[in-house]
Short mmCIF file of C-alpha atoms in Angstrom, two decimals:
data_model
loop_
_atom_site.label_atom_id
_atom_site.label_comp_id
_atom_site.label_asym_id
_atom_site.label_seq_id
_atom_site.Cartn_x
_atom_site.Cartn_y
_atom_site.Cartn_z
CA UNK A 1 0.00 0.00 0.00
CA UNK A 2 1.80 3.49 -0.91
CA UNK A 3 1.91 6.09 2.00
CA UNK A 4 -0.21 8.99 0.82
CA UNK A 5 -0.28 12.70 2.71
CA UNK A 6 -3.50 12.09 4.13
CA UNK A 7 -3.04 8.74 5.04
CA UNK A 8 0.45 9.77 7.12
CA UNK A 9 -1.35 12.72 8.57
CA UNK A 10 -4.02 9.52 10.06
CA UNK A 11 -1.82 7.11 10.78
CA UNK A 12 1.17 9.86 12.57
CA UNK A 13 -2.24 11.20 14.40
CA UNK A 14 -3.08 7.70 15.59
CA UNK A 15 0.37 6.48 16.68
CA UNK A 16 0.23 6.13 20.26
CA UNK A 17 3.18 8.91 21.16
CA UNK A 18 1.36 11.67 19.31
CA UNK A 19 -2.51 10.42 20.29
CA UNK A 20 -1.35 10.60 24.27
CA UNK A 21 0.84 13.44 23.89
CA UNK A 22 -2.09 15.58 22.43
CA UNK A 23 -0.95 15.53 18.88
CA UNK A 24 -2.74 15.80 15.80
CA UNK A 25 -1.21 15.90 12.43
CA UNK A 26 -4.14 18.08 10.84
CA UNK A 27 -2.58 17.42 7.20
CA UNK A 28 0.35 17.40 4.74
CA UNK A 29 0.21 18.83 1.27
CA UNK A 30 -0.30 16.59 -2.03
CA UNK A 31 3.67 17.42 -2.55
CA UNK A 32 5.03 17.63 0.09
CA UNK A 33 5.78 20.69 0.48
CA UNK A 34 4.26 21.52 3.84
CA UNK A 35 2.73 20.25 6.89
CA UNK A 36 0.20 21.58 9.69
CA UNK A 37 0.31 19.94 13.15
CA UNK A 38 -1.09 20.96 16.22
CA UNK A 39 -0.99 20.11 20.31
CA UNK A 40 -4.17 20.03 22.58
CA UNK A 41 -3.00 21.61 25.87
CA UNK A 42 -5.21 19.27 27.92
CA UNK A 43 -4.78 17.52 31.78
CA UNK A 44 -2.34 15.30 29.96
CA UNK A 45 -0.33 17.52 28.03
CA UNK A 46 0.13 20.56 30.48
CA UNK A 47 2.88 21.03 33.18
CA UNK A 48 2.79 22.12 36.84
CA UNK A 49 1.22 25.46 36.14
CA UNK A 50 -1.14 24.11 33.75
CA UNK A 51 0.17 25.49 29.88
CA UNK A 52 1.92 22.97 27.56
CA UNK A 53 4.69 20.40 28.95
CA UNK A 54 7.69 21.92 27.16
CA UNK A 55 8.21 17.92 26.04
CA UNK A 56 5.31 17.74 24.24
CA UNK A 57 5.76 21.30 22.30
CA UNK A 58 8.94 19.48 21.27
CA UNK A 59 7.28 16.67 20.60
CA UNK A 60 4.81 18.28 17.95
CA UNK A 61 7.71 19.29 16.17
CA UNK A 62 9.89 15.79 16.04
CA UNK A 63 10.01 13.97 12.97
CA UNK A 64 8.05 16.83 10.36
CA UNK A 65 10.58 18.48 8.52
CA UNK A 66 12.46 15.52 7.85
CA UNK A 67 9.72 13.48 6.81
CA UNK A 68 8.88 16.33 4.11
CA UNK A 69 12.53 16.23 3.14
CA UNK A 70 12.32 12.38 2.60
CA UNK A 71 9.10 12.20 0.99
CA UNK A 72 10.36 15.09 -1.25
CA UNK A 73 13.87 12.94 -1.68
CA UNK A 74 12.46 9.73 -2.51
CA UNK A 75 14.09 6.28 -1.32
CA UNK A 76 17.84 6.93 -2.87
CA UNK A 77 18.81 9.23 0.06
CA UNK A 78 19.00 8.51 4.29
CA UNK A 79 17.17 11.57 6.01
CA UNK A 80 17.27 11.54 9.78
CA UNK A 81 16.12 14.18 12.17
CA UNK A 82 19.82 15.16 14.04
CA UNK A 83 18.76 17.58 16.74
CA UNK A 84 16.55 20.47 17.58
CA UNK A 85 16.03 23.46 19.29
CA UNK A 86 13.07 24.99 20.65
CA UNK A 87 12.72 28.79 22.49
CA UNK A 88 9.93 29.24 24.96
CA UNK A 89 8.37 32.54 24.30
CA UNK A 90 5.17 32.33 26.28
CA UNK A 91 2.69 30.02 28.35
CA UNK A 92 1.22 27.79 25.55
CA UNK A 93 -2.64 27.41 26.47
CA UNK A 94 -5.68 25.72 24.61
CA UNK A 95 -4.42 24.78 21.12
CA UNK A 96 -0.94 25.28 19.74
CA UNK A 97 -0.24 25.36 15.60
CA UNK A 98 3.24 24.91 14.07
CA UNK A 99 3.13 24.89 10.09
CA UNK A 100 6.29 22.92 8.35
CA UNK A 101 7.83 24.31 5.24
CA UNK A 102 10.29 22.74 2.74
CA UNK A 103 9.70 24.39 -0.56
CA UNK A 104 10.61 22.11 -3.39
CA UNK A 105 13.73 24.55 -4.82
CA UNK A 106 15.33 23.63 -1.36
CA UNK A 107 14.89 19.87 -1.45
CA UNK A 108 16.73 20.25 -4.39
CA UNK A 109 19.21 21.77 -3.07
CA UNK A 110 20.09 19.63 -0.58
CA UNK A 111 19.57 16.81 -3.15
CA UNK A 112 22.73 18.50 -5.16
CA UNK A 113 24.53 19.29 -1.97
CA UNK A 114 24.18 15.57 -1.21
CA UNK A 115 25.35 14.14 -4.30
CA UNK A 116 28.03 11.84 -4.01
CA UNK A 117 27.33 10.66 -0.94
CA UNK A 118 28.22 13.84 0.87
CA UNK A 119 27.05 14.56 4.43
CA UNK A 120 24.76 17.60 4.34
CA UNK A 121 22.99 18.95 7.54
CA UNK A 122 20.29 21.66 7.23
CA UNK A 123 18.64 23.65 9.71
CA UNK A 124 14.98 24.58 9.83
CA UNK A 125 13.10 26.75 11.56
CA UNK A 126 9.16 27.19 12.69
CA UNK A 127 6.88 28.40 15.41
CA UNK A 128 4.70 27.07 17.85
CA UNK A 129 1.57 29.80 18.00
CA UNK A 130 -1.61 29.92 19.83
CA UNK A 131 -5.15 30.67 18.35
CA UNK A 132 -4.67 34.13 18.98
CA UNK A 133 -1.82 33.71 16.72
CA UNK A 134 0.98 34.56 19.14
CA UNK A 135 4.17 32.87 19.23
CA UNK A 136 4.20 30.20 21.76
CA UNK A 137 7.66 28.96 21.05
CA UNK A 138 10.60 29.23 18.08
CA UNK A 139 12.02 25.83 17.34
CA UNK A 140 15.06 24.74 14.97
CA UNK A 141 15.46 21.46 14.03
CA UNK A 142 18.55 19.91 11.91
CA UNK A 143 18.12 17.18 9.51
CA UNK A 144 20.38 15.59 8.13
CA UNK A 145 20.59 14.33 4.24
CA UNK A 146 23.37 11.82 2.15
CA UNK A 147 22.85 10.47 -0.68
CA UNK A 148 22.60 6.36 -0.38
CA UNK A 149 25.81 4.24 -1.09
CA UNK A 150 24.06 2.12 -3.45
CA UNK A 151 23.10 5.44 -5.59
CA UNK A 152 26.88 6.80 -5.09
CA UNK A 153 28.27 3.26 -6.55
CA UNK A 154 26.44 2.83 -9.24
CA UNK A 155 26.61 5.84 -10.47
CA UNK A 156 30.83 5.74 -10.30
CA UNK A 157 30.75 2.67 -12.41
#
């Protein structure tokens, strides 16, 4: 069965991390390109003082960007997710948005930057906002991108 955007945005929704931690992948575009996920600050997903577990606002923002850069990719590169970042800003309360963005001209850049084999790492960068619309939180994550060996080798020969 071939993974489709929708079907990832169900199946990431219903995986048992994201469905306790509050987590709903709301959708990812037909190519892509993008990706909307958001956190329900609920008695499970809040902290001491009752706004959103700083765990789980890293959490919403895990594996997205480097799933867009693999999907975008294909199967002839490794993509992991290396490290991230993530700034508080403010008490996160009710429902939290971040919105993932790869545009297609910089997959293929990193594709070119990666040929060969090379080791490339990329930084990317969203926020975490409220429904007001106010930043809730800056994150950075890195992901990194090399081409496969198999690709590499048979295209030396």
């Amino acid at each position: 069965m071939k993974i489709t955007p929708r079907r990832l945005a169900i199946g990431m929704s219903l995986w048992i991390p994201n469905l306790f931690s509050g987590i709903r992948v709301r959708r990812f575009s037909d190519d892509w390109t993008h990706a909307t996920v958001e956190l329900h600050v609920n008695l499970f997903t809040r902290n001491y003082v009752k706004t959103a577990f700083g765990g789980s606002m890293s959490a919403m923002t895990d594996p997205y960007f480097f799933m867009l850069v693999m999907h975008q990719l294909g199967r002839d590169h490794v993509v992991w997710d290396t490290r991230g970042e993530i700034e508080f800003i403010k008490p996160g309360r009710g429902v939290l948005t971040a919105e993932f963005s790869v545009p297609k001209q910089k997959a293929e850049e990193l594709r070119e930057r990666a040929r060969g084999g090379a080791k490339v790492l990329e930084w990317f960068e969203t926020e975490i906002t409220d429904a007001a619309g106010d930043t809730v939180a800056r994150v950075r994550r890195e992901v990194y991108v090399r081409e496969k060996k198999r690709v590499t080798e048979s295209r030396a020969r």
